[in-house]
Short mmCIF file of C-alpha atoms in Angstrom, two decimals:
data_model
loop_
_atom_site.label_atom_id
_atom_site.label_comp_id
_atom_site.label_asym_id
_atom_site.label_seq_id
_atom_site.Cartn_x
_atom_site.Cartn_y
_atom_site.Cartn_z
CA MET A 1 97.59 113.23 185.51
CA ASP A 2 97.50 110.64 182.81
CA PRO A 3 100.00 110.77 180.09
CA GLN A 4 98.76 112.58 177.06
CA SER A 5 95.64 113.67 178.63
CA PRO A 6 94.53 117.29 177.92
CA GLY A 7 96.73 119.63 180.01
CA SER A 8 99.20 116.93 181.08
CA ASP A 9 102.88 117.31 180.48
CA GLN A 10 103.54 113.66 180.35
CA PHE A 11 103.96 112.01 177.05
CA LEU A 12 105.02 108.55 175.93
CA MET A 13 108.21 108.78 173.90
CA ARG A 14 108.21 107.47 170.51
CA ARG A 15 110.45 104.79 169.10
CA GLY A 16 112.35 107.42 167.24
CA GLU A 17 113.30 109.23 170.20
CA TRP A 18 114.51 106.15 172.11
CA ILE A 19 116.73 105.09 169.19
CA ALA A 20 118.27 108.69 168.96
CA ILE A 21 118.93 108.85 172.69
CA LEU A 22 120.49 105.41 172.74
CA LEU A 23 122.46 106.13 169.71
CA PHE A 24 123.72 109.51 170.97
CA VAL A 25 124.79 107.68 174.41
CA ALA A 26 126.27 104.72 172.55
CA LEU A 27 128.51 107.03 170.34
CA ASN A 28 129.64 109.37 173.07
CA LEU A 29 130.81 106.31 175.18
CA ALA A 30 132.18 104.15 172.31
CA ALA A 31 133.95 106.72 170.04
CA PRO A 32 136.31 108.06 172.83
CA VAL A 33 137.24 104.57 174.01
CA ALA A 34 137.97 103.48 170.37
CA GLN A 35 139.91 106.54 169.40
CA LEU A 36 141.72 109.18 171.69
CA GLU A 37 140.65 112.02 169.43
CA LEU A 38 137.90 111.89 166.63
CA TYR A 39 136.50 115.30 166.57
CA PRO A 40 133.60 115.94 167.81
CA PHE A 41 134.26 112.86 170.10
CA SER A 42 137.35 113.10 172.49
CA ARG A 43 138.81 111.60 175.68
CA PHE A 44 139.78 115.16 176.66
CA PRO A 45 143.40 114.15 177.68
CA MET A 46 144.67 117.77 177.95
CA PHE A 47 146.87 118.47 180.89
CA ALA A 48 146.88 114.70 181.75
CA GLY A 49 150.60 114.40 182.05
CA THR A 50 152.90 115.35 184.95
CA PRO A 51 155.86 117.16 183.40
CA THR A 52 158.27 118.63 186.04
CA HIS A 53 160.65 120.52 184.00
CA VAL A 54 160.72 122.81 181.15
CA ALA A 55 163.62 124.14 178.97
CA ILE A 56 163.74 127.65 177.32
CA TYR A 57 166.39 128.13 174.72
CA ARG A 58 167.80 131.28 173.40
CA VAL A 59 170.02 131.45 170.18
CA THR A 60 172.29 134.28 169.22
CA ASP A 61 174.64 135.02 166.39
CA PRO A 62 178.20 136.03 166.96
CA SER A 63 177.33 139.79 167.35
CA GLY A 64 174.75 138.95 169.97
CA ARG A 65 171.59 139.40 167.74
CA GLU A 66 168.91 137.09 168.73
CA LEU A 67 167.84 134.44 166.14
CA PRO A 68 164.46 132.71 165.86
CA THR A 69 164.71 129.37 167.96
CA ARG A 70 162.32 127.91 165.40
CA ASP A 71 165.03 127.90 162.65
CA PHE A 72 167.21 125.79 164.92
CA GLY A 73 164.34 123.44 166.14
CA LEU A 74 164.54 124.77 169.64
CA LYS A 75 161.24 126.48 169.83
CA LEU A 76 159.17 125.02 172.76
CA ASN A 77 156.38 122.96 171.83
CA SER A 78 153.71 124.00 174.39
CA ASP A 79 150.94 121.72 173.40
CA ASP A 80 149.27 120.25 176.36
CA ASN A 81 147.63 117.24 174.55
CA PRO A 82 149.26 113.94 173.72
CA PRO A 83 151.42 114.21 170.48
CA ARG A 84 150.10 113.39 167.26
CA ALA A 85 146.41 113.24 168.38
CA GLY A 86 143.53 115.26 167.00
CA HIS A 87 145.24 117.30 164.22
CA GLY A 88 145.94 116.47 160.73
CA TYR A 89 149.60 118.05 160.48
CA LEU A 90 152.67 117.51 162.65
CA PRO A 91 154.23 120.61 164.43
CA PRO A 92 157.67 121.55 163.26
CA PRO A 93 160.39 119.09 164.59
CA THR A 94 161.74 120.45 167.94
CA LEU A 95 164.08 119.28 170.59
CA ASP A 96 162.18 121.36 173.24
CA GLU A 97 159.24 119.41 174.48
CA ILE A 98 157.63 119.92 177.73
CA GLY A 99 158.98 117.56 180.53
CA ALA A 100 161.96 116.36 178.34
CA VAL A 101 165.28 117.98 178.74
CA ALA A 102 167.92 117.05 176.25
CA THR A 103 171.40 116.17 177.23
CA PRO A 104 174.15 118.87 176.11
CA ALA A 105 175.50 116.39 173.67
CA ALA A 106 171.95 115.90 172.17
CA VAL A 107 171.72 119.78 171.92
CA ARG A 108 174.95 120.18 170.29
CA ALA A 109 174.46 117.45 167.61
CA TRP A 110 170.87 118.80 166.95
CA VAL A 111 172.00 122.54 166.41
CA GLU A 112 175.12 121.35 164.31
CA GLU A 113 172.91 119.46 161.99
CA ARG A 114 170.70 122.59 161.42
CA LEU A 115 173.75 124.96 160.92
CA ALA A 116 175.09 122.34 158.35
CA SER A 117 171.66 122.53 156.40
CA GLY A 118 171.83 126.43 156.44
CA ALA A 119 169.86 127.54 159.38
CA ALA A 120 171.82 130.58 159.57
CA SER A 121 174.82 131.86 157.59
CA VAL A 122 177.21 132.41 160.62
CA ALA A 123 180.31 130.84 161.74
CA PHE A 124 178.88 129.95 165.20
CA VAL A 125 175.73 130.52 167.30
CA GLU A 126 175.73 130.80 171.18
CA VAL A 127 173.09 128.77 172.62
CA THR A 128 171.72 129.31 176.10
CA ARG A 129 169.27 127.17 177.95
CA THR A 130 167.49 127.63 181.19
CA VAL A 131 165.83 124.88 182.73
CA TYR A 132 162.79 125.54 185.04
CA GLY A 133 161.53 123.23 187.66
CA PRO A 134 160.56 122.46 191.14
CA ALA A 135 162.71 123.83 194.02
CA SER A 136 162.87 122.20 197.39
CA ASP A 137 161.25 125.17 199.08
CA GLY A 138 157.85 124.56 197.13
CA SER A 139 158.39 127.09 194.59
CA PHE A 140 158.85 126.71 190.67
CA GLY A 141 161.75 128.61 188.94
CA PRO A 142 165.08 128.34 187.22
CA VAL A 143 167.26 125.37 188.29
CA THR A 144 170.02 125.42 185.77
CA ARG A 145 171.41 127.68 183.19
CA GLU A 146 174.04 126.47 180.45
CA ALA A 147 175.39 128.03 177.46
CA TRP A 148 177.26 126.58 174.57
CA ARG A 149 179.13 127.83 171.41
CA ILE A 150 178.26 125.65 168.42
CA HIS A 151 180.17 126.05 165.23
CA THR A 152 178.93 125.62 161.96
CA PRO A 153 180.39 122.40 160.74
CA PRO A 154 182.65 122.62 157.69
CA GLN A 155 181.14 121.72 154.41
CA LYS A 156 182.45 118.30 152.95
CA ASP A 157 184.48 119.02 149.78
CA GLU A 158 182.87 116.70 147.24
CA THR A 159 185.56 117.39 144.63
CA ARG A 160 188.42 116.18 146.75
CA PRO A 161 190.27 113.52 144.70
CA MET B 1 114.81 99.97 195.94
CA ILE B 2 116.14 103.60 195.95
CA VAL B 3 117.93 102.77 192.76
CA MET B 4 114.78 101.50 191.08
CA LEU B 5 112.96 104.65 192.47
CA ARG B 6 115.59 106.88 190.97
CA LEU B 7 115.41 104.90 187.67
CA ARG B 8 111.65 105.45 187.60
CA GLU B 9 111.95 109.06 188.44
CA GLY B 10 114.45 109.47 185.61
CA LEU B 11 112.25 107.70 183.07
CA VAL B 12 109.44 109.91 184.19
CA GLY B 13 111.38 112.91 183.68
CA LEU B 14 112.49 111.87 180.13
CA ASN B 15 108.88 111.71 179.14
CA ARG B 16 107.98 115.00 180.51
CA ARG B 17 107.44 117.92 178.13
CA SER B 18 107.82 121.63 178.96
CA PRO B 19 107.26 124.82 177.19
CA PRO B 20 110.25 125.45 174.98
CA HIS B 21 111.82 128.42 176.64
CA TYR B 22 114.73 126.77 178.09
CA GLY B 23 115.55 124.92 174.99
CA GLN B 24 115.35 128.16 172.99
CA LEU B 25 117.68 129.85 175.41
CA LEU B 26 120.23 126.87 174.89
CA LEU B 27 119.79 127.31 171.23
CA VAL B 28 120.52 130.80 171.09
CA ILE B 29 123.56 130.72 173.21
CA VAL B 30 124.85 127.57 171.38
CA LEU B 31 124.25 129.05 167.97
CA GLY B 32 125.94 132.30 168.99
CA PHE B 33 129.05 130.81 170.33
CA ALA B 34 129.03 128.52 167.07
CA MET B 35 128.66 131.53 164.88
CA TRP B 36 131.47 133.46 166.54
CA SER B 37 133.61 130.31 166.38
CA CYS B 38 132.93 129.85 162.67
CA GLN B 39 133.60 133.20 161.84
CA SER B 40 136.81 133.35 163.43
CA ARG B 41 137.80 129.88 161.73
CA MET B 42 136.96 131.46 158.39
CA GLY B 43 138.77 134.72 159.08
CA ALA B 44 142.11 135.76 157.69
CA TYR B 45 144.16 134.84 160.84
CA TYR B 46 143.24 131.12 160.56
CA ARG B 47 143.14 131.00 157.00
CA GLU B 48 146.81 131.99 156.74
CA LEU B 49 147.74 129.67 159.63
CA ARG B 50 146.23 126.76 157.71
CA GLU B 51 148.05 127.89 154.57
CA ALA B 52 151.31 127.91 156.26
CA VAL B 53 150.67 124.55 157.95
CA ARG B 54 149.86 123.04 154.68
CA THR B 55 152.97 124.23 152.95
CA GLY B 56 155.49 123.99 155.80
CA CYS B 57 154.54 120.87 157.83
CA GLU B 58 154.12 117.07 157.41
CA ARG B 59 150.97 115.16 157.55
CA SER B 60 150.43 113.40 160.80
CA GLY B 61 148.90 110.26 158.95
CA GLU B 62 146.59 109.79 162.13
CA VAL B 63 142.83 109.86 162.26
CA ALA B 64 141.89 113.27 163.83
CA THR B 65 138.22 113.84 163.01
CA VAL B 66 135.05 112.12 161.68
CA LEU B 67 136.18 113.46 158.24
CA SER B 68 139.66 111.87 158.23
CA PHE B 69 138.41 109.28 155.80
CA LEU B 70 138.23 111.76 153.10
CA PRO B 71 141.11 112.34 150.53
CA TYR B 72 143.84 114.79 151.38
CA ALA B 73 142.87 116.73 148.47
CA ILE B 74 139.50 117.41 149.88
CA LEU B 75 140.55 117.80 153.45
CA GLU B 76 142.99 120.64 152.39
CA ASN B 77 140.59 122.41 150.22
CA GLU B 78 140.41 125.74 151.90
CA GLN B 79 137.19 126.90 149.54
CA LEU B 80 135.35 123.61 150.94
CA LEU B 81 136.00 124.87 154.51
CA GLN B 82 134.67 128.45 153.61
CA LEU B 83 131.69 126.89 151.90
CA CYS B 84 130.84 125.05 155.01
CA GLY B 85 131.17 128.08 157.00
CA TRP B 86 128.78 130.14 154.80
CA VAL B 87 126.32 127.09 154.81
CA PHE B 88 126.34 127.09 158.62
CA ASN B 89 125.97 130.92 158.78
CA VAL B 90 122.93 130.68 156.56
CA ALA B 91 121.27 127.57 158.21
CA ALA B 92 121.90 128.76 161.88
CA LEU B 93 120.11 132.00 160.99
CA LEU B 94 117.15 130.05 159.42
CA TRP B 95 117.00 127.81 162.46
CA LEU B 96 116.79 130.63 164.82
CA SER B 97 114.06 132.03 162.63
CA GLN B 98 112.38 128.53 162.98
CA VAL B 99 112.33 128.35 158.99
CA PHE B 100 112.68 125.39 156.78
CA LEU B 101 112.72 122.89 159.77
CA PRO B 102 114.08 120.23 160.37
CA TRP B 103 116.56 120.83 157.48
CA SER B 104 118.09 124.02 158.88
CA SER B 105 118.69 122.37 162.15
CA TRP B 106 120.42 119.38 160.58
CA LEU B 107 122.30 121.47 158.09
CA SER B 108 123.63 123.80 161.01
CA ALA B 109 124.70 120.84 163.01
CA ALA B 110 126.60 119.14 160.01
CA SER B 111 127.92 122.20 158.47
CA PHE B 112 129.49 123.46 161.84
CA THR B 113 130.99 119.91 162.50
CA ALA B 114 132.34 119.97 159.15
CA VAL B 115 134.02 123.59 159.41
CA LEU B 116 135.76 122.60 162.92
CA ALA B 117 136.66 119.23 161.57
CA LEU B 118 138.36 120.68 158.43
CA HIS B 119 140.01 123.16 160.58
CA TRP B 120 141.65 120.58 162.86
CA GLU B 121 142.66 118.55 159.81
CA ASN B 122 144.80 121.50 158.80
CA THR B 123 146.46 122.47 161.97
CA THR B 124 149.16 121.10 164.14
CA LYS B 125 147.48 121.65 167.53
CA LEU B 126 144.03 120.79 168.80
CA SER B 127 141.81 122.89 171.18
CA HIS B 128 138.70 121.59 172.97
CA ASN B 129 136.72 124.61 173.71
CA MET B 130 134.21 123.94 170.88
CA HIS B 131 133.53 120.35 171.57
CA ALA B 132 130.78 120.89 173.97
CA VAL B 133 129.09 123.53 171.76
CA ASN B 134 129.05 121.20 168.71
CA MET B 135 127.56 118.34 170.52
CA PHE B 136 124.90 120.64 172.18
CA MET B 137 124.08 121.66 168.69
CA ILE B 138 123.60 117.97 167.73
CA ILE B 139 121.38 117.43 170.75
CA LEU B 140 119.19 120.38 169.78
CA ALA B 141 118.98 119.38 166.15
CA LEU B 142 117.81 115.99 167.35
CA TRP B 143 115.14 117.64 169.40
CA TYR B 144 114.05 119.66 166.37
CA GLY B 145 114.30 116.81 163.93
CA LEU B 146 112.16 114.61 166.05
CA TYR B 147 109.58 117.16 166.96
CA THR B 148 109.36 118.96 163.80
CA LYS B 149 105.61 118.23 163.07
CA GLU B 150 104.66 119.34 166.56
CA ILE B 151 106.86 122.76 166.37
CA ARG B 152 105.58 123.54 163.03
CA ALA B 153 102.11 122.91 163.91
CA ALA B 154 102.71 125.11 167.03
CA LEU B 155 104.17 127.87 165.01
CA ALA B 156 101.51 127.74 162.48
CA ASP B 157 98.87 128.31 165.21
CA GLY B 158 100.77 130.89 167.05
CA ARG B 159 101.03 128.80 170.13
CA PHE B 160 104.87 127.91 169.84
CA TRP B 161 105.67 129.46 173.42
CA THR B 162 102.65 127.92 175.11
CA THR B 163 102.76 124.40 174.03
CA PRO B 164 104.89 121.77 175.89
CA LEU B 165 107.37 121.11 172.98
CA CYS B 166 110.68 120.48 174.83
CA PRO B 167 111.13 116.80 175.91
CA GLY B 168 112.68 115.85 179.08
CA TRP B 169 115.40 113.87 177.37
CA MET B 170 116.89 117.09 175.75
CA PRO B 171 118.23 118.50 178.73
CA ALA B 172 118.92 114.92 180.08
CA LEU B 173 121.38 114.40 177.21
CA CYS B 174 123.00 117.73 177.95
CA VAL B 175 123.65 116.71 181.46
CA PHE B 176 124.88 113.26 180.33
CA TYR B 177 127.24 114.70 177.81
CA LEU B 178 128.85 117.34 180.15
CA GLY B 179 129.06 114.72 182.93
CA VAL B 180 131.01 112.40 180.33
CA VAL B 181 133.22 115.29 179.06
CA TYR B 182 134.49 116.06 182.48
CA GLY B 183 134.58 112.71 183.76
CA ALA B 184 136.66 111.54 180.70
CA ALA B 185 139.13 114.36 181.46
CA GLY B 186 139.39 113.19 185.02
CA LEU B 187 139.87 109.50 183.92
CA ALA B 188 142.43 110.51 181.45
CA LYS B 189 144.50 112.02 184.12
CA VAL B 190 144.24 109.15 186.37
CA SER B 191 144.88 106.59 183.61
CA LEU B 192 147.97 108.43 182.36
CA SER B 193 149.55 109.65 185.61
CA GLY B 194 147.69 107.94 188.35
CA LEU B 195 147.20 110.03 191.52
CA GLU B 196 150.82 111.41 191.02
CA TRP B 197 148.92 113.84 188.90
CA VAL B 198 147.96 115.75 191.99
CA ASN B 199 151.76 116.82 192.63
CA GLY B 200 151.32 120.66 192.26
CA VAL B 201 154.53 120.72 189.92
CA SER B 202 152.54 120.27 186.73
CA LEU B 203 150.25 123.10 187.68
CA GLN B 204 153.13 125.32 188.62
CA LEU B 205 154.72 124.51 185.22
CA TRP B 206 151.62 125.23 183.17
CA VAL B 207 151.17 128.56 185.15
CA PHE B 208 154.88 129.49 184.65
CA LEU B 209 154.55 128.70 180.79
CA PHE B 210 151.26 130.30 180.00
CA GLY B 211 150.61 132.85 182.77
CA ARG B 212 153.46 134.00 184.77
CA GLU B 213 152.45 137.51 184.13
CA ARG B 214 149.01 137.02 185.48
CA PRO B 215 147.45 137.91 188.91
CA LEU B 216 148.07 135.18 191.48
CA ALA B 217 150.54 133.43 189.36
CA GLU B 218 153.39 134.39 191.70
CA PHE B 219 151.21 132.91 194.68
CA VAL B 220 150.92 129.61 192.74
CA LEU B 221 154.48 129.42 191.68
CA SER B 222 155.62 130.09 195.17
CA ARG B 223 153.30 127.78 197.19
CA ARG B 224 153.31 124.19 196.11
CA ASP B 225 150.68 123.06 198.72
CA PHE B 226 148.25 125.52 197.19
CA ALA B 227 148.87 124.08 193.71
CA VAL B 228 148.44 120.64 195.03
CA ALA B 229 145.04 121.62 196.55
CA LEU B 230 143.73 123.30 193.35
CA GLN B 231 144.84 119.95 191.38
CA ALA B 232 143.06 117.78 193.93
CA VAL B 233 139.78 119.72 193.94
CA THR B 234 139.89 119.73 189.93
CA LEU B 235 140.62 116.01 189.70
CA ALA B 236 137.78 115.11 192.31
CA ALA B 237 135.35 117.38 190.51
CA GLU B 238 136.04 116.06 187.22
CA ILE B 239 135.64 112.29 188.33
CA ALA B 240 132.53 113.21 190.37
CA ALA B 241 131.08 114.73 187.20
CA LEU B 242 130.25 111.06 186.25
CA ALA B 243 128.21 110.40 189.35
CA ALA B 244 126.57 113.95 189.02
CA ILE B 245 124.77 112.64 185.86
CA PHE B 246 122.59 110.64 187.98
CA TRP B 247 122.39 112.72 191.33
CA ARG B 248 120.81 116.23 190.93
CA HIS B 249 122.14 117.64 194.37
CA LEU B 250 125.72 116.52 193.57
CA ARG B 251 125.34 118.01 190.10
CA ILE B 252 124.85 121.51 191.50
CA VAL B 253 127.90 121.30 193.83
CA ILE B 254 130.11 119.89 190.82
CA GLY B 255 128.76 122.38 188.62
CA LEU B 256 129.83 125.26 190.89
CA VAL B 257 133.31 123.75 191.26
CA LEU B 258 133.82 123.31 187.59
CA ILE B 259 132.71 126.79 186.78
CA GLY B 260 135.21 127.89 189.38
CA PHE B 261 137.81 125.53 187.73
CA HIS B 262 137.28 127.35 184.41
CA LEU B 263 137.34 130.76 186.05
CA GLY B 264 140.45 129.95 187.78
CA SER B 265 142.22 128.48 184.79
CA THR B 266 141.39 131.53 182.77
CA LEU B 267 142.79 133.67 185.53
CA LEU B 268 145.90 131.70 185.98
CA ILE B 269 146.76 130.27 182.55
CA GLY B 270 144.59 132.36 180.19
CA ILE B 271 142.65 129.41 178.72
CA PRO B 272 139.22 130.64 178.05
CA PHE B 273 136.44 128.20 178.11
CA VAL B 274 133.57 130.77 178.28
CA ALA B 275 130.92 128.53 176.33
CA ASN B 276 131.63 125.67 178.75
CA VAL B 277 131.14 127.87 181.98
CA ILE B 278 127.66 129.09 180.51
CA LEU B 279 126.77 125.53 179.39
CA LEU B 280 127.69 124.32 182.86
CA ALA B 281 125.73 127.05 184.54
CA LEU B 282 122.61 126.07 182.42
CA VAL B 283 122.88 122.41 182.63
CA PHE B 284 124.52 121.48 186.02
CA LEU B 285 123.00 124.40 188.04
CA PRO B 286 119.28 124.51 188.62
CA ALA B 287 118.79 126.98 185.64
CA ARG B 288 115.98 124.95 183.84
CA GLU B 289 114.01 124.67 186.98
CA ALA B 290 114.23 128.46 187.56
CA ILE B 291 113.39 129.29 183.89
CA ASP B 292 110.53 126.90 183.95
CA GLY B 293 109.24 128.25 187.08
CA PHE B 294 109.60 131.81 185.87
CA VAL B 295 107.89 130.85 182.60
CA ARG B 296 104.90 128.94 184.48
CA ARG B 297 104.19 132.14 186.56
CA ARG B 298 104.10 134.41 183.37
CA LEU B 299 102.82 132.13 180.82
CA ARG B 300 99.21 132.90 179.66
CA PRO B 301 97.22 129.53 178.87
CA ALA B 302 97.16 128.52 175.29
CA VAL B 303 94.14 129.39 173.60
CA PRO B 304 93.18 126.86 171.02
CA PHE B 305 92.12 128.42 167.69
CA ALA B 306 91.88 127.48 164.13
CA GLY B 307 94.95 129.51 163.32
CA VAL B 308 95.48 133.12 161.77
CA ARG B 309 95.81 132.91 158.08
CA SER B 310 96.61 135.91 155.81
CA ALA B 311 96.40 136.02 152.00
CA THR B 312 99.39 138.54 151.89
CA ILE B 313 103.11 137.82 152.25
CA ARG B 314 103.17 140.90 154.56
CA GLY B 315 100.37 139.50 156.69
CA ARG B 316 101.94 135.94 156.80
CA LEU B 317 105.42 137.48 157.83
CA ARG B 318 103.72 139.39 160.62
CA VAL B 319 101.90 136.43 161.94
CA ALA B 320 105.10 134.49 161.78
CA LEU B 321 106.99 137.16 163.63
CA ARG B 322 104.27 137.57 166.20
CA SER B 323 104.17 133.71 166.83
CA ARG B 324 107.95 133.78 167.39
CA LEU B 325 107.96 136.71 169.70
CA ASN B 326 104.97 135.80 171.72
CA VAL B 327 107.24 134.31 174.37
CA PHE B 328 104.78 134.37 177.34
CA GLY B 329 101.70 134.14 175.24
CA GLN B 330 101.09 137.89 175.81
CA TRP B 331 99.42 138.28 172.58
CA GLN B 332 96.07 136.50 172.26
CA PRO B 333 93.88 136.32 169.11
CA ALA B 334 90.58 138.20 170.09
CA SER B 335 88.54 135.60 168.52
CA THR B 336 88.54 131.98 167.48
CA ASN B 337 87.18 132.71 164.12
CA CYS B 338 90.24 134.61 162.77
CA VAL B 339 90.67 132.71 159.66
CA ARG B 340 91.61 133.74 156.11
CA ILE B 341 91.64 137.37 156.74
CA ARG B 342 93.61 140.22 155.04
CA SER B 343 96.53 141.83 156.64
CA ALA B 344 94.90 145.00 157.20
CA ASP B 345 92.58 143.31 159.70
CA MET B 346 95.54 141.46 161.46
CA GLU B 347 95.85 143.87 164.25
CA SER B 348 92.36 143.32 165.32
CA CYS B 349 92.97 139.62 165.70
CA TYR B 350 95.78 140.01 168.07
CA THR B 351 95.39 142.17 171.21
CA SER B 352 97.87 142.51 173.92
CA VAL B 353 96.60 141.00 177.28
CA PRO B 354 97.45 143.33 180.16
CA ASP B 355 99.84 142.08 182.62
CA SER B 356 97.44 141.10 185.34
CA LYS B 357 98.56 138.35 187.87
CA ALA B 358 94.99 137.27 188.52
CA ASN B 359 94.57 136.33 184.89
CA THR B 360 97.51 134.04 185.02
CA ARG B 361 96.12 130.93 186.74
#
């Protein structure tokens, strides 16, 4: 049936339709190439990484009461997207990122800094870390478990002569 | 030669128009999800979350959305987000009612984009579960914007559902967009991690973090070969989604696999992408052909008439309502001379046609 004859379902597209289609296609191809995240455009990079290990921290005070890991910068950042992409604010700083397991020295220094700035009014904290990762039998589970007692650094006496 | 033939078929398909049933179904589903998402972003939970972020976190300084060029004072204005939300709610209802076209469609698309963009500008984490809904809304708004004259004329004449108003390029753009979404996700994995991405360990890690209490989690956590298989199928389907844009039969297979992927990730990790599952089913599977076929079998032929006009508001509302609900043309005007009548006579102008299959050809 000829286009635009009565009863025909074939029509010739107008110039405006062609422009709209080409603009839509061009934007959806060009915008993600230019910028990783530019809502509503995106390169959809979620879960693109290959992390192999993750650490879970637990912090307790001298009496054994659990303290919020967030106060010590040890709360896991479980974001599966690339960092700093697609959101206007940064998450609270944390030492616990997926795929990155800090050295014991780094953990100690990090927690001491937070204790010094008043994260908790205690003499020391017990920090326990369990690292989960792949096992040789094809399973995924705990691979190491460590614990540290980290003391609050003494305040510097500013009036010392 | 085959490529040229396919290209010609594709171009013919873009030019084809069909009755608006499929497009309307997409519109209802997309606006339904959008309204639900908008309401939740405007609600107390996310409002308090944004407030906590504004007071307790640092700005990333990065471009995050299409609104990032605005000053921080505007981006951080909670009243602006709430206002955009209310504008969207009203505009979406008007669009669904086919009123104030094309402004209701454009305003819906723009305000919904603004609500989500303002939300992401005030959070510390991005989620991708409304990107497809947003872009589908833009496609539908393009349709309504470019076909306003035809749609309004069809509505005024009471033949909206019996007129070919849905252009072939509208579902084609939907196919293109979903193909690009999943293709981009697959390419992102390959470009960042290479084929090493298919190692099974990362899936086990995500299952451990987000879904170790869920059914089948134990099986995935103890069997790396199973995790590798799941990741391999996912990556292959995502990259093949780019080819599925051009190849109908592949699209059906890839659509089924991607739906399975979403159902699996909901089961294992608890990340719901309900909107994407439904859009994949409507766009990648042959839903449009099924709906067009169903409609063709039930649709009464359009009866051209001068249009029913009424002197009263009640009469006009009744005409408008019937026009919108006359989905299969089941109500036909009894006479071609029904013009300028009072509302009391409206019933005599519309009679319900008996459902006789003999009359439908």
